[in-house]
PDB file of N, CA and C in Angstrom:
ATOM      1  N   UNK N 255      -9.871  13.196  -8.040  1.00 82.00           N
ATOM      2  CA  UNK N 255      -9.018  12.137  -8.530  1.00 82.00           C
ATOM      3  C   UNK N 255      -7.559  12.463  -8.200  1.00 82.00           C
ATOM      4  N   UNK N 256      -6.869  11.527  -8.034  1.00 89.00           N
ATOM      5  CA  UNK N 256      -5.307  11.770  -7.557  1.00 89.00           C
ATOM      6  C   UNK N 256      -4.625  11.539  -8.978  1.00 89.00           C
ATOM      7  N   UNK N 257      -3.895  12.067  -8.781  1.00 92.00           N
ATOM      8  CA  UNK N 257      -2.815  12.522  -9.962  1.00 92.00           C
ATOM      9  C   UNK N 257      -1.932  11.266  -9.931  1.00 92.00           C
ATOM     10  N   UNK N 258      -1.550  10.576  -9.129  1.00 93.00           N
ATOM     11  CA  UNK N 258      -0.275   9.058  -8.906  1.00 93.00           C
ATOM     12  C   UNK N 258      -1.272   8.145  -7.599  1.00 93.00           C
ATOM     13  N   UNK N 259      -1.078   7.029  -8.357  1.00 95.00           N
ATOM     14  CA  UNK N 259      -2.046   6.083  -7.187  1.00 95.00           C
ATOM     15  C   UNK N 259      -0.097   5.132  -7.193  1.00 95.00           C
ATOM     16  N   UNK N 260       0.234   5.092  -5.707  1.00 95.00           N
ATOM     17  CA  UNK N 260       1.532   4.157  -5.639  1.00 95.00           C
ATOM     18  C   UNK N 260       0.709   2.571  -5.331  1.00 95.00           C
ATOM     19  N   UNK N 261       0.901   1.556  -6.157  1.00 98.00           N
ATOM     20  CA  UNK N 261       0.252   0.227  -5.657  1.00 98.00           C
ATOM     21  C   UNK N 261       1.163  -0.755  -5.258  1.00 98.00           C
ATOM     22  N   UNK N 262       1.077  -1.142  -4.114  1.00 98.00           N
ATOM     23  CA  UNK N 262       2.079  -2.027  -3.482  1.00 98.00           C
ATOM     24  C   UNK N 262       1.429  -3.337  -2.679  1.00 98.00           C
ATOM     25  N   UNK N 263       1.547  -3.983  -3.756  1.00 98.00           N
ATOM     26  CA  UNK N 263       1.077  -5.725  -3.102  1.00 98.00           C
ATOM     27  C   UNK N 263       2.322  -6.186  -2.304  1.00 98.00           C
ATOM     28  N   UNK N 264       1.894  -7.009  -1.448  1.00 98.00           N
ATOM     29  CA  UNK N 264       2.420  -7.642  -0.158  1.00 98.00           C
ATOM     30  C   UNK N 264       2.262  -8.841   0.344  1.00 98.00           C
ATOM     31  N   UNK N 265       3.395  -9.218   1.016  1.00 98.00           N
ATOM     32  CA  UNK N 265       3.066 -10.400   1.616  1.00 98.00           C
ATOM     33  C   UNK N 265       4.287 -10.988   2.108  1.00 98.00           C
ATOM     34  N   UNK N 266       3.979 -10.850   3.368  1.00 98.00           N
ATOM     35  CA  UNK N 266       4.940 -11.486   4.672  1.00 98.00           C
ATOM     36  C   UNK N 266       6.540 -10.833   4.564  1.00 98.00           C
ATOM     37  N   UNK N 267       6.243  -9.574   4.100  1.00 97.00           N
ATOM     38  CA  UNK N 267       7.550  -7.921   3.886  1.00 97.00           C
ATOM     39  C   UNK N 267       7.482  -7.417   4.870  1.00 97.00           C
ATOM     40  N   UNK N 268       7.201  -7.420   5.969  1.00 96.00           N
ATOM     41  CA  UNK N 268       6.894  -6.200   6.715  1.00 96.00           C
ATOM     42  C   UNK N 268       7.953  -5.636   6.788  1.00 96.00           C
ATOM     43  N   UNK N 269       9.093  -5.823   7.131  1.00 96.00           N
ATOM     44  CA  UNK N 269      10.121  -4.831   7.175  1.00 96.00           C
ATOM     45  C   UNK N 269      11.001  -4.335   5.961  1.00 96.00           C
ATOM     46  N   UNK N 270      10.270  -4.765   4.706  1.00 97.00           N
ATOM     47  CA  UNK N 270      10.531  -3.849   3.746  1.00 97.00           C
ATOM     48  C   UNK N 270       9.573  -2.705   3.518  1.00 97.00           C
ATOM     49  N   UNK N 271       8.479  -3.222   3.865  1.00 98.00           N
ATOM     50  CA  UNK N 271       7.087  -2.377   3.686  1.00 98.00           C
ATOM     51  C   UNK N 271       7.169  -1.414   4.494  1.00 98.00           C
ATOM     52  N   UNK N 272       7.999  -1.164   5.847  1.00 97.00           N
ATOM     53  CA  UNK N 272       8.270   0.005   6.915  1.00 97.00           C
ATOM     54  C   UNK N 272       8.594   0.947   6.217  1.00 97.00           C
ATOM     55  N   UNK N 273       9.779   0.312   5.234  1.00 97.00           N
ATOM     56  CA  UNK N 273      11.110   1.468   4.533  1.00 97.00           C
ATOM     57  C   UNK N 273      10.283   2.140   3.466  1.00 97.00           C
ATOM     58  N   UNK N 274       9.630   1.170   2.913  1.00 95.00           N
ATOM     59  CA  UNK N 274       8.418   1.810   1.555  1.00 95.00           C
ATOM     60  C   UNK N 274       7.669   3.095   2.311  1.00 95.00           C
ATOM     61  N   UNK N 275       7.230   2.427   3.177  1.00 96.00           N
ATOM     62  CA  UNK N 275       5.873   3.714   3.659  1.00 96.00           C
ATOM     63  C   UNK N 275       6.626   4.732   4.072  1.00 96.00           C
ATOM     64  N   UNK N 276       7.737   4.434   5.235  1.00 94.00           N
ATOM     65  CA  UNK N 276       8.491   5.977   5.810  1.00 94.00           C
ATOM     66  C   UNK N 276       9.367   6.639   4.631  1.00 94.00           C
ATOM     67  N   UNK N 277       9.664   5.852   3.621  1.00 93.00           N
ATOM     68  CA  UNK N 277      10.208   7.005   2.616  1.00 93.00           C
ATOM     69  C   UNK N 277       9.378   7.940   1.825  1.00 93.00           C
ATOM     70  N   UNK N 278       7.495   7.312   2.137  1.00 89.00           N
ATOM     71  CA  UNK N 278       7.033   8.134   1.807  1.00 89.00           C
ATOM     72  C   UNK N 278       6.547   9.347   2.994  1.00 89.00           C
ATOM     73  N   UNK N 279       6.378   8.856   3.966  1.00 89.00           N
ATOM     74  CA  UNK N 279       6.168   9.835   4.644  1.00 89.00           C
ATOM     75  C   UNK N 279       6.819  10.648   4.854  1.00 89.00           C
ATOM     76  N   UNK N 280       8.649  10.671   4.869  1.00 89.00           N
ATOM     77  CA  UNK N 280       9.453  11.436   4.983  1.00 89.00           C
ATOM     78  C   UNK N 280      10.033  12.450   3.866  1.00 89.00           C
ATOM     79  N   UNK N 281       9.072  12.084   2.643  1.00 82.00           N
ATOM     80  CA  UNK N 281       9.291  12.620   1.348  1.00 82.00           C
ATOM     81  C   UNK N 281       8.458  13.900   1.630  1.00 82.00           C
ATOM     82  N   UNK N 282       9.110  14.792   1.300  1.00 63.00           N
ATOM     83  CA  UNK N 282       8.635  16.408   1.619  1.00 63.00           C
ATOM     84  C   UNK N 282       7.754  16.793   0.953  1.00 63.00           C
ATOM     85  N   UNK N 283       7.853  16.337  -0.702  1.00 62.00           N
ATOM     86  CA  UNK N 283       6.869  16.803  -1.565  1.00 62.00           C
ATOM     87  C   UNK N 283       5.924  16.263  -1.578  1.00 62.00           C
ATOM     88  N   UNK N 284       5.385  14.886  -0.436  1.00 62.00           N
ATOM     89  CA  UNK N 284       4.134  14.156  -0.576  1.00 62.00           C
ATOM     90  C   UNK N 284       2.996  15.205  -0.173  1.00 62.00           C
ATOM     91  N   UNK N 285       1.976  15.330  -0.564  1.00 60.00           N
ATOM     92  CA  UNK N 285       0.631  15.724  -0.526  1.00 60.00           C
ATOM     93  C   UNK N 285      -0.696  14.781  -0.866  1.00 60.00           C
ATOM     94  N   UNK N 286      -1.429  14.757   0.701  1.00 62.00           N
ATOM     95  CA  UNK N 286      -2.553  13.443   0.225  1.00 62.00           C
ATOM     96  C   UNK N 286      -3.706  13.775  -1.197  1.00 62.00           C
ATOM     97  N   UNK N 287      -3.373  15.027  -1.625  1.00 72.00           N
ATOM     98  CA  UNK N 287      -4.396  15.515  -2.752  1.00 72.00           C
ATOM     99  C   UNK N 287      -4.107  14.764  -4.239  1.00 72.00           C
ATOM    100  N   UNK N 288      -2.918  14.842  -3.859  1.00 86.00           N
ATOM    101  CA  UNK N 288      -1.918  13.912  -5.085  1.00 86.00           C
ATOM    102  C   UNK N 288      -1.497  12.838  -5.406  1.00 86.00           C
ATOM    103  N   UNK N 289      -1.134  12.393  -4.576  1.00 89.00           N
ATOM    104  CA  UNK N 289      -0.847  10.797  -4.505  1.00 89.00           C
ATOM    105  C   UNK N 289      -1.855   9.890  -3.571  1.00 89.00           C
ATOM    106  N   UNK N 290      -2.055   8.874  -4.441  1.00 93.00           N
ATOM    107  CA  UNK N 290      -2.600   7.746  -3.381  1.00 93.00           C
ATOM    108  C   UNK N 290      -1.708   6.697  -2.786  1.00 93.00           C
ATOM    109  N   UNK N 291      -1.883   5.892  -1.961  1.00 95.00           N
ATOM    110  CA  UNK N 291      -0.932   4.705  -1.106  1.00 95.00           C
ATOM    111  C   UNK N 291      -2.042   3.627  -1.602  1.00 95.00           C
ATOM    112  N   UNK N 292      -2.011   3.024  -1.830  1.00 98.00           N
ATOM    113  CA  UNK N 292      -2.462   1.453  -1.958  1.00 98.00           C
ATOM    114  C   UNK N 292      -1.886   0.293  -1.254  1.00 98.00           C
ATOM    115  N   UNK N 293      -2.311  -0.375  -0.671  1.00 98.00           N
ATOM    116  CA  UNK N 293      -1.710  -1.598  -0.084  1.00 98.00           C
ATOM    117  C   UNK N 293      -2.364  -2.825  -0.255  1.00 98.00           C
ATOM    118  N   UNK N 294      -2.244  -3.833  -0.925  1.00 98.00           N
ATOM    119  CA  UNK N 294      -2.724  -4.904  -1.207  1.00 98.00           C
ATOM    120  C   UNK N 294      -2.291  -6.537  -0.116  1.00 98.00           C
ATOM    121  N   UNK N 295      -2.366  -6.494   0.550  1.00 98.00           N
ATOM    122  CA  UNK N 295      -1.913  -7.735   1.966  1.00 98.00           C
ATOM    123  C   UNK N 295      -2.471  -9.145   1.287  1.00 98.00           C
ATOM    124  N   UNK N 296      -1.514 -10.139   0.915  1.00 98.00           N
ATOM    125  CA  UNK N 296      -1.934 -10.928   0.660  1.00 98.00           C
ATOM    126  C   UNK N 296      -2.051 -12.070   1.438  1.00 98.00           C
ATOM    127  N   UNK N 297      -2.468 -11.887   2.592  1.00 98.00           N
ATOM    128  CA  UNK N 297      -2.613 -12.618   3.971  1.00 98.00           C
ATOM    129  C   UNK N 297      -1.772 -13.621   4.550  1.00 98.00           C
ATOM    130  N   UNK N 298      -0.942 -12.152   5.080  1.00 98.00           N
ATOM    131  CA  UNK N 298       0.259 -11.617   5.358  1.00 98.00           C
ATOM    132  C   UNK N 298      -0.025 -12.586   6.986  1.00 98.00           C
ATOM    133  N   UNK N 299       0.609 -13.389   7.196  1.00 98.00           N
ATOM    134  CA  UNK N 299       1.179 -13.910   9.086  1.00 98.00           C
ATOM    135  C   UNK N 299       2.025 -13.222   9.812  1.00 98.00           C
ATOM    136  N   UNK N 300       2.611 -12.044   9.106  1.00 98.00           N
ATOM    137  CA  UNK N 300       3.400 -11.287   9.738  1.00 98.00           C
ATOM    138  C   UNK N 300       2.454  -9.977  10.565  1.00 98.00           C
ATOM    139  N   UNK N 301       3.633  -8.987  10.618  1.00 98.00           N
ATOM    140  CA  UNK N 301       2.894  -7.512  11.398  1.00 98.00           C
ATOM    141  C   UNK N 301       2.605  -6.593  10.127  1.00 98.00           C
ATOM    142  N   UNK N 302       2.453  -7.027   8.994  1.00 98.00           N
ATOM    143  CA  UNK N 302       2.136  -6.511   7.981  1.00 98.00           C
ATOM    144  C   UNK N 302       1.049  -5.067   8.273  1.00 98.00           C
ATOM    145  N   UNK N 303       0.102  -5.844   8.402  1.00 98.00           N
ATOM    146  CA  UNK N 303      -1.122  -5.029   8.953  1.00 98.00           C
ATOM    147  C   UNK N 303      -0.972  -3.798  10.010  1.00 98.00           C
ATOM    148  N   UNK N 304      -0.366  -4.882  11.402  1.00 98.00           N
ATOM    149  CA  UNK N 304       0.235  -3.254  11.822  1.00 98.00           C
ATOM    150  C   UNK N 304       0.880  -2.324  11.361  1.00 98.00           C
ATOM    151  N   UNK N 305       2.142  -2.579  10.311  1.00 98.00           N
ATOM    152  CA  UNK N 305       2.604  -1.603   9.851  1.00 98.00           C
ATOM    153  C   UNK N 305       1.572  -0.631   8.983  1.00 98.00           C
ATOM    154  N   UNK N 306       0.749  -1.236   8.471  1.00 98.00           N
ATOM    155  CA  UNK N 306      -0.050  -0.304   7.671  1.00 98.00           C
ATOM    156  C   UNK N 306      -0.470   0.496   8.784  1.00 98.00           C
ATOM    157  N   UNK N 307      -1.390  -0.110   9.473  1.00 98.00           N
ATOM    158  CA  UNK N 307      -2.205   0.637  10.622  1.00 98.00           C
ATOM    159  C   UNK N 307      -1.386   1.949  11.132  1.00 98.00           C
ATOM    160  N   UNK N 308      -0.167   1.315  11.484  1.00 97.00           N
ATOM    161  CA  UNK N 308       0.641   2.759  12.024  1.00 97.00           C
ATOM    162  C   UNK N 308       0.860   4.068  11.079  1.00 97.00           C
ATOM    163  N   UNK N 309       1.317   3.368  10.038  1.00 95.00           N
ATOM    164  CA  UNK N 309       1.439   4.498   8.663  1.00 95.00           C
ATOM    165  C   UNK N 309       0.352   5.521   8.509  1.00 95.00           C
ATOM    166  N   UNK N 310      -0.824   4.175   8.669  1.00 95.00           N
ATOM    167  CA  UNK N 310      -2.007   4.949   8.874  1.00 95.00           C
ATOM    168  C   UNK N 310      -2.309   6.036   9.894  1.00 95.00           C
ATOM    169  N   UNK N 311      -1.535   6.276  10.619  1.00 93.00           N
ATOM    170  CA  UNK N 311      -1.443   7.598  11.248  1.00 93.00           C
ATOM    171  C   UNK N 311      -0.820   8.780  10.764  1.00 93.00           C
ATOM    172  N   UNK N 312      -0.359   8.611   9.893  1.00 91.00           N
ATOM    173  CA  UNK N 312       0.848   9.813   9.623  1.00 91.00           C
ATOM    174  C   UNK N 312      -0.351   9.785   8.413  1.00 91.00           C
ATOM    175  N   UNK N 313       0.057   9.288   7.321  1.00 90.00           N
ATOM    176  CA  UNK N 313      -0.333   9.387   5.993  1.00 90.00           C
ATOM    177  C   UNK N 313      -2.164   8.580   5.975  1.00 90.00           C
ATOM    178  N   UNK N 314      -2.562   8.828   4.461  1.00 90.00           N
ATOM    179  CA  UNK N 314      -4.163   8.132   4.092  1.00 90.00           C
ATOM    180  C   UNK N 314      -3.375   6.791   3.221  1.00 90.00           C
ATOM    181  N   UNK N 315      -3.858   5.675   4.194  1.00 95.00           N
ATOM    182  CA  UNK N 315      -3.542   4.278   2.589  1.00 95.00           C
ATOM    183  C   UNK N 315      -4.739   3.812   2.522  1.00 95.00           C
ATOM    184  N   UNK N 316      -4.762   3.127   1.327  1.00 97.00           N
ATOM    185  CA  UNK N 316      -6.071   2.543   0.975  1.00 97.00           C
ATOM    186  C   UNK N 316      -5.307   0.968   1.410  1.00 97.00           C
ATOM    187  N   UNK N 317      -6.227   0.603   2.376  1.00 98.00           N
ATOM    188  CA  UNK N 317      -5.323  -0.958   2.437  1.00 98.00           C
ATOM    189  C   UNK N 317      -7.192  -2.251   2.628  1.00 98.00           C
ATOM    190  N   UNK N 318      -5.958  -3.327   2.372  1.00 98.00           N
ATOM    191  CA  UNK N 318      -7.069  -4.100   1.803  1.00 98.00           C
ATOM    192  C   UNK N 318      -6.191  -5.818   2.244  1.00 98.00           C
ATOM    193  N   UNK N 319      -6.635  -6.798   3.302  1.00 98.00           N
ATOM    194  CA  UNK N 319      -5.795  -7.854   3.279  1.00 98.00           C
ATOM    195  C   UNK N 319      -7.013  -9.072   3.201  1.00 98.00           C
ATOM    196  N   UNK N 320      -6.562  -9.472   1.932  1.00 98.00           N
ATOM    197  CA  UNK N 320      -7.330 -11.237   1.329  1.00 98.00           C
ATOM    198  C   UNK N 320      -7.258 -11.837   2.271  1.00 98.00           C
ATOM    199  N   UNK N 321      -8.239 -12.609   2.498  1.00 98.00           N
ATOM    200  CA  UNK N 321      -9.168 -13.570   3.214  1.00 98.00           C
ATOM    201  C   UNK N 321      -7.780 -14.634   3.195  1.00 98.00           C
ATOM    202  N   UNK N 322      -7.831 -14.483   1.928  1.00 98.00           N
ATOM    203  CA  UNK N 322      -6.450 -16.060   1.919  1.00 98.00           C
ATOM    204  C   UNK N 322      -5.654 -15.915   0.784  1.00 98.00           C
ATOM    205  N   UNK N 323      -4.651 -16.615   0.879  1.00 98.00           N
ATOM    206  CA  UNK N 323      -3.683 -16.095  -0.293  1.00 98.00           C
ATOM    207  C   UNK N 323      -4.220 -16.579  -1.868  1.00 98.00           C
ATOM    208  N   UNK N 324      -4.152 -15.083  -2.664  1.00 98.00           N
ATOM    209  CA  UNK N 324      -4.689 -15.281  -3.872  1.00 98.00           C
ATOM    210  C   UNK N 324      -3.824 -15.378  -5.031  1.00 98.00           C
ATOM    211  N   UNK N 325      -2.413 -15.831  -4.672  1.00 98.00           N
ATOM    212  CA  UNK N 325      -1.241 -15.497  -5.509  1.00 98.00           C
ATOM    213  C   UNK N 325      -0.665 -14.187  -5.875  1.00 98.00           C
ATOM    214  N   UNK N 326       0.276 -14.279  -6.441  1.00 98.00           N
ATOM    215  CA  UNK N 326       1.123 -13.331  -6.788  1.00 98.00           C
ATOM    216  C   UNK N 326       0.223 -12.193  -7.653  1.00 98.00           C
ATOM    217  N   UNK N 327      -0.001 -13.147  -9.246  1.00 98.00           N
ATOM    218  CA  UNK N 327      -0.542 -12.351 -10.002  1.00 98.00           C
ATOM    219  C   UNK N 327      -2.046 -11.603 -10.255  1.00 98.00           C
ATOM    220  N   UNK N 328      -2.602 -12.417  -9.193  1.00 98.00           N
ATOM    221  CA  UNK N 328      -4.544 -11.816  -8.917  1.00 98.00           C
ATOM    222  C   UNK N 328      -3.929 -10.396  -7.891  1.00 98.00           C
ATOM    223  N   UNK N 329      -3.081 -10.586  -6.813  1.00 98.00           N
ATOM    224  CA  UNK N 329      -2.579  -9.713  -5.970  1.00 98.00           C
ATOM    225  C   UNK N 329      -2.261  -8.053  -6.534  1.00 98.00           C
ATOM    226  N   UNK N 330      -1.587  -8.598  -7.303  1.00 98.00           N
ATOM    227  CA  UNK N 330      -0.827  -7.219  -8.488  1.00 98.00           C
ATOM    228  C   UNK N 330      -2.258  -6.502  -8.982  1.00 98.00           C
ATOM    229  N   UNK N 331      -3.132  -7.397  -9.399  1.00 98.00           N
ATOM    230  CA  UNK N 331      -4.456  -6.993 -10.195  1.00 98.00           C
ATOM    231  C   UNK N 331      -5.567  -6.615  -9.268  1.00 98.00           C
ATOM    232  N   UNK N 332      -5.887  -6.933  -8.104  1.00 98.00           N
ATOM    233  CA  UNK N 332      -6.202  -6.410  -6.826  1.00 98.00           C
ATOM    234  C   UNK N 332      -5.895  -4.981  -6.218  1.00 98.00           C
ATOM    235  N   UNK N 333      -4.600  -4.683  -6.274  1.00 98.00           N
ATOM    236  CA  UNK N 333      -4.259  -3.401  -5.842  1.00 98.00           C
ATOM    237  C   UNK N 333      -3.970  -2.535  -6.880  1.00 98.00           C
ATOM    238  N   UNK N 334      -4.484  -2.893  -8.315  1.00 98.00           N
ATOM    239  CA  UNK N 334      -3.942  -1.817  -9.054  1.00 98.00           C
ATOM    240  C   UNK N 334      -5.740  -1.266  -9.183  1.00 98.00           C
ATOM    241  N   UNK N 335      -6.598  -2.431  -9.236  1.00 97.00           N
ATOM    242  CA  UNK N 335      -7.902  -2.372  -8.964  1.00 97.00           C
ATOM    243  C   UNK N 335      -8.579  -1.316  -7.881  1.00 97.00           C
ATOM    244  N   UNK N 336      -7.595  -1.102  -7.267  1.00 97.00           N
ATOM    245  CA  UNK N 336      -7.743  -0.531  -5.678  1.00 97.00           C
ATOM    246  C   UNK N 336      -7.564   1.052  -5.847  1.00 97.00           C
ATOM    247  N   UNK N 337      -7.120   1.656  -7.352  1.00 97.00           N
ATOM    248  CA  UNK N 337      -5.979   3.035  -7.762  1.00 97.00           C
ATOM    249  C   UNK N 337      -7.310   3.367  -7.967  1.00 97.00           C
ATOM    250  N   UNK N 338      -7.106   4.599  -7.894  1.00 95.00           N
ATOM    251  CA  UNK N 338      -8.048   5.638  -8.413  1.00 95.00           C
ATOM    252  C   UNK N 338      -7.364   7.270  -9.142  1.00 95.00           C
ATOM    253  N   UNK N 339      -5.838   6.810  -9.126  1.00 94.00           N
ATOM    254  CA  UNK N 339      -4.990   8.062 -10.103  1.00 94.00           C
ATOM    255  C   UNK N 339      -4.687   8.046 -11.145  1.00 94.00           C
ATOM    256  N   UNK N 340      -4.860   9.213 -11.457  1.00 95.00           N
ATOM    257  CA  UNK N 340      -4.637   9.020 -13.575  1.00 95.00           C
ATOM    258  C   UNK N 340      -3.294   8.291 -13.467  1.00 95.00           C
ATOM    259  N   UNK N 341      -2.211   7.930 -12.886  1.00 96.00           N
ATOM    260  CA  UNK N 341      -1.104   7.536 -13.391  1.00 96.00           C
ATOM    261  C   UNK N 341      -1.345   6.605 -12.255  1.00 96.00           C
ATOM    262  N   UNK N 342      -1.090   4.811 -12.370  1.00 96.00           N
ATOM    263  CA  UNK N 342      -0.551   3.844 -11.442  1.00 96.00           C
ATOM    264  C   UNK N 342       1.020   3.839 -11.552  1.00 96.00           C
ATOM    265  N   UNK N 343       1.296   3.308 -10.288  1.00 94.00           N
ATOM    266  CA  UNK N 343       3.113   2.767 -10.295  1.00 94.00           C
ATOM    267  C   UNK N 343       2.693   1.665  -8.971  1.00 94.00           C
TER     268      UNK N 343
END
C-alpha cells in the first residue's frame, strides 16, 4: 500500500498537467513505493493523454480517460476511487 495516493482529475489542462507531473518528477524525495500518481481524463480533446503517456516514462501513474465526459463531480469521485494510499490529496 502507498503511503500518499496524489489524485488529479482532468480535462482539456494539458499544459497545466505538464507542470503538475514534472514537479513531481523533479521532486527529489519522490519514491514510487510511496506515493501514487492518479490521473483521472475526463475525455480530454486535447494532448492530455500524451502527456500522461510521456510522464509515463519517467514515473508509474495510474491513469484512466472516460469514454465521455462524466462531469466535474463523478470525475473527482473516479480518481479518488482510483487511490490505493492511506492518505488521498
Amino acid at each position: 500500500m502507498y503511503k500518499v495516493s496524489i489524485c488529479i482529475p482532468t480535462y482539456n489542462r494539458c499544459e497545466h498537467l505538464i507542470n503538475c507531473l514534472n514537479s513531481i518528477i523533479l521532486n527529489k524525495g519522490y519514491r514510487n513505493k510511496d506515493i501514487q500518481i492518479c490521473v483521472s481524463d475526463n475525455c480530454s480533446t486535447d494532448d492530455t493523454e500524451m502527456v500522461v503517456r510521456h510522464a509515463q516514462e519517467k514515473i508509474d501513474i495510474v491513469y484512466h480517460k472516460n469514454e465521455e465526459n462524466i462531469g466535474i463531480p463523478r470525475n473527482f469521485l473516479n480518481v479518488v476511487n482510483m487511490a490505493n494510499g492511506e492518505f488521498v490529496w
